[in-house]
């Protein structure tokens, strides 16, 4: 089987992290976002992953070459010269996707994190005999999204309603699809939306089905959702393989610590924290609801919550970082500095406090 991952554009919502790496290579729970998807695809027998990309393909490919060998999976790029929306990239990659086997292929949005129940999706798709299956997830606040209205017993998609004013349902598109090759005949090579143009046409022919995604789901393309996604991911990890989580007197709730990280005495870590490779957390540090990426040093008695600390940064002694502060790569925060929602671009030194949410250029 094959899979196409829609990598797309510049990742502006996750800046300043995406100034250093393309968004799919930004770490989430101690490995690049896209690797979570590629590993799950490999587990259900996908042999080739195609990345639909229009931004810095050489960085992606060089990085993922290592994982090709480790995972035994082929990773190639299909590069757009102009943005083609969410369906155009499928037409562009047609020759890579169609191999004459008639097998369906996966299409994923690269920002989506979940338990990736791909085996169940394949089973459901083959059982209904339609042309395409989309995964849907139930949300509490459907008026912010496009809602997928389905026939409950069969899962046949009846229609799509964009940001409904009155309640029509609570299922939204989860950005995970399994499509028959015949779907490609419906897509022209031009900027096209799969959600707004292609899927409604398949639904009109009653050949589009929806499967409700079991477990958690999050689009982690922006900081607040990234932090929420980490909580949901660690919750899921606790249920599925709790041994991967840290334990000890200094740990509260779900915490993921890379084996090469060092943690000092008298710290309190958690809940919902990921600490990456090569990090040094000195004595008396307090961390909660945050991600600390590779090579970061956090000095004595610093306190970090609801924040993302980018690669190779340092946080000074007694510093306090909170309220969705995002430090880009190689940012150095001085001793006793306070950051309330600062968004700091890479390679900066912060010597004075950031008292209200702002971007530090």
PDB file of N, CA and C in Angstrom, residues 248-283:
ATOM      1  N   UNK A 248       8.616   8.123  39.387  1.00  0.00           N
ATOM      2  CA  UNK A 248       9.513   8.515  40.477  1.00  0.00           C
ATOM      3  C   UNK A 248       8.883   9.583  41.340  1.00  0.00           C
ATOM      4  N   UNK A 249       9.556   9.889  42.441  1.00  0.00           N
ATOM      5  CA  UNK A 249       9.020  10.850  43.417  1.00  0.00           C
ATOM      6  C   UNK A 249       8.893  12.245  42.818  1.00  0.00           C
ATOM      7  N   UNK A 250       9.724  12.553  41.810  1.00  0.00           N
ATOM      8  CA  UNK A 250       9.734  13.908  41.243  1.00  0.00           C
ATOM      9  C   UNK A 250       8.722  14.064  40.103  1.00  0.00           C
ATOM     10  N   UNK A 251       7.967  12.977  39.779  1.00  0.00           N
ATOM     11  CA  UNK A 251       7.064  13.007  38.620  1.00  0.00           C
ATOM     12  C   UNK A 251       5.614  13.071  39.064  1.00  0.00           C
ATOM     13  N   UNK A 252       4.859  13.992  38.450  1.00  0.00           N
ATOM     14  CA  UNK A 252       3.419  14.103  38.704  1.00  0.00           C
ATOM     15  C   UNK A 252       2.695  13.869  37.382  1.00  0.00           C
ATOM     16  N   UNK A 253       1.766  12.915  37.330  1.00  0.00           N
ATOM     17  CA  UNK A 253       1.005  12.698  36.095  1.00  0.00           C
ATOM     18  C   UNK A 253       1.866  12.112  34.985  1.00  0.00           C
ATOM     19  N   UNK A 254       1.489  12.405  33.739  1.00  0.00           N
ATOM     20  CA  UNK A 254       2.163  11.802  32.577  1.00  0.00           C
ATOM     21  C   UNK A 254       3.341  12.643  32.110  1.00  0.00           C
ATOM     22  N   UNK A 255       4.515  12.019  32.118  1.00  0.00           N
ATOM     23  CA  UNK A 255       5.747  12.723  31.729  1.00  0.00           C
ATOM     24  C   UNK A 255       6.580  11.785  30.855  1.00  0.00           C
ATOM     25  N   UNK A 256       7.088  12.324  29.740  1.00  0.00           N
ATOM     26  CA  UNK A 256       7.936  11.559  28.832  1.00  0.00           C
ATOM     27  C   UNK A 256       9.338  12.165  28.888  1.00  0.00           C
ATOM     28  N   UNK A 257      10.328  11.353  29.275  1.00  0.00           N
ATOM     29  CA  UNK A 257      11.702  11.864  29.389  1.00  0.00           C
ATOM     30  C   UNK A 257      12.609  10.996  28.517  1.00  0.00           C
ATOM     31  N   UNK A 258      13.354  11.616  27.622  1.00  0.00           N
ATOM     32  CA  UNK A 258      14.290  10.851  26.794  1.00  0.00           C
ATOM     33  C   UNK A 258      15.393  10.270  27.668  1.00  0.00           C
ATOM     34  N   UNK A 259      15.828   9.066  27.320  1.00  0.00           N
ATOM     35  CA  UNK A 259      16.820   8.363  28.164  1.00  0.00           C
ATOM     36  C   UNK A 259      18.122   9.131  28.318  1.00  0.00           C
ATOM     37  N   UNK A 260      18.446  10.025  27.353  1.00  0.00           N
ATOM     38  CA  UNK A 260      19.720  10.753  27.436  1.00  0.00           C
ATOM     39  C   UNK A 260      19.603  12.076  28.202  1.00  0.00           C
ATOM     40  N   UNK A 261      18.388  12.418  28.661  1.00  0.00           N
ATOM     41  CA  UNK A 261      18.209  13.670  29.424  1.00  0.00           C
ATOM     42  C   UNK A 261      18.634  13.459  30.876  1.00  0.00           C
ATOM     43  N   UNK A 262      19.104  14.549  31.495  1.00  0.00           N
ATOM     44  CA  UNK A 262      19.538  14.466  32.907  1.00  0.00           C
ATOM     45  C   UNK A 262      18.669  15.381  33.760  1.00  0.00           C
ATOM     46  N   UNK A 263      18.167  14.845  34.864  1.00  0.00           N
ATOM     47  CA  UNK A 263      17.286  15.625  35.735  1.00  0.00           C
ATOM     48  C   UNK A 263      17.884  15.685  37.137  1.00  0.00           C
ATOM     49  N   UNK A 264      17.979  16.912  37.668  1.00  0.00           N
ATOM     50  CA  UNK A 264      18.651  17.142  38.952  1.00  0.00           C
ATOM     51  C   UNK A 264      17.800  16.762  40.161  1.00  0.00           C
ATOM     52  N   UNK A 265      18.302  17.141  41.319  1.00  0.00           N
ATOM     53  CA  UNK A 265      17.630  16.833  42.599  1.00  0.00           C
ATOM     54  C   UNK A 265      16.497  17.817  42.860  1.00  0.00           C
ATOM     55  N   UNK A 266      15.493  17.355  43.575  1.00  0.00           N
ATOM     56  CA  UNK A 266      14.453  18.254  44.086  1.00  0.00           C
ATOM     57  C   UNK A 266      13.590  18.899  43.021  1.00  0.00           C
ATOM     58  N   UNK A 267      13.501  18.276  41.839  1.00  0.00           N
ATOM     59  CA  UNK A 267      12.640  18.821  40.777  1.00  0.00           C
ATOM     60  C   UNK A 267      11.216  18.310  40.956  1.00  0.00           C
ATOM     61  N   UNK A 268      10.265  19.018  40.345  1.00  0.00           N
ATOM     62  CA  UNK A 268       8.896  18.527  40.263  1.00  0.00           C
ATOM     63  C   UNK A 268       8.472  18.650  38.800  1.00  0.00           C
ATOM     64  N   UNK A 269       8.271  17.512  38.153  1.00  0.00           N
ATOM     65  CA  UNK A 269       8.036  17.487  36.708  1.00  0.00           C
ATOM     66  C   UNK A 269       6.657  16.903  36.429  1.00  0.00           C
ATOM     67  N   UNK A 270       5.820  17.640  35.680  1.00  0.00           N
ATOM     68  CA  UNK A 270       4.516  17.140  35.290  1.00  0.00           C
ATOM     69  C   UNK A 270       3.402  17.981  35.893  1.00  0.00           C
ATOM     70  N   UNK A 271       2.167  17.746  35.436  1.00  0.00           N
ATOM     71  CA  UNK A 271       1.796  16.749  34.436  1.00  0.00           C
ATOM     72  C   UNK A 271       2.036  17.245  33.008  1.00  0.00           C
ATOM     73  N   UNK A 272       1.962  16.311  32.065  1.00  0.00           N
ATOM     74  CA  UNK A 272       1.936  16.611  30.620  1.00  0.00           C
ATOM     75  C   UNK A 272       3.191  17.354  30.161  1.00  0.00           C
ATOM     76  N   UNK A 273       4.326  16.686  30.350  1.00  0.00           N
ATOM     77  CA  UNK A 273       5.626  17.269  29.983  1.00  0.00           C
ATOM     78  C   UNK A 273       6.379  16.276  29.098  1.00  0.00           C
ATOM     79  N   UNK A 274       7.052  16.799  28.063  1.00  0.00           N
ATOM     80  CA  UNK A 274       7.980  15.981  27.268  1.00  0.00           C
ATOM     81  C   UNK A 274       9.350  16.640  27.325  1.00  0.00           C
ATOM     82  N   UNK A 275      10.362  15.849  27.697  1.00  0.00           N
ATOM     83  CA  UNK A 275      11.739  16.342  27.784  1.00  0.00           C
ATOM     84  C   UNK A 275      12.577  15.561  26.777  1.00  0.00           C
ATOM     85  N   UNK A 276      13.212  16.285  25.844  1.00  0.00           N
ATOM     86  CA  UNK A 276      13.877  15.670  24.697  1.00  0.00           C
ATOM     87  C   UNK A 276      15.289  15.190  24.974  1.00  0.00           C
ATOM     88  N   UNK A 277      15.932  14.645  23.930  1.00  0.00           N
ATOM     89  CA  UNK A 277      17.280  14.098  24.069  1.00  0.00           C
ATOM     90  C   UNK A 277      18.297  15.157  24.471  1.00  0.00           C
ATOM     91  N   UNK A 278      19.234  14.755  25.324  1.00  0.00           N
ATOM     92  CA  UNK A 278      20.359  15.629  25.673  1.00  0.00           C
ATOM     93  C   UNK A 278      20.001  16.836  26.518  1.00  0.00           C
ATOM     94  N   UNK A 279      18.786  16.890  27.036  1.00  0.00           N
ATOM     95  CA  UNK A 279      18.410  18.041  27.882  1.00  0.00           C
ATOM     96  C   UNK A 279      19.026  17.906  29.269  1.00  0.00           C
ATOM     97  N   UNK A 280      19.310  19.055  29.871  1.00  0.00           N
ATOM     98  CA  UNK A 280      19.786  19.071  31.258  1.00  0.00           C
ATOM     99  C   UNK A 280      18.823  19.929  32.074  1.00  0.00           C
ATOM    100  N   UNK A 281      18.204  19.299  33.062  1.00  0.00           N
ATOM    101  CA  UNK A 281      17.297  20.009  33.965  1.00  0.00           C
ATOM    102  C   UNK A 281      17.993  20.038  35.327  1.00  0.00           C
ATOM    103  N   UNK A 282      18.384  21.232  35.759  1.00  0.00           N
ATOM    104  CA  UNK A 282      19.161  21.339  37.007  1.00  0.00           C
ATOM    105  C   UNK A 282      18.250  21.203  38.242  1.00  0.00           C
ATOM    106  N   UNK A 283      18.853  21.324  39.420  1.00  0.00           N
ATOM    107  CA  UNK A 283      18.117  21.078  40.673  1.00  0.00           C
ATOM    108  C   UNK A 283      16.962  22.067  40.873  1.00  0.00           C
TER     109      UNK A 283
END
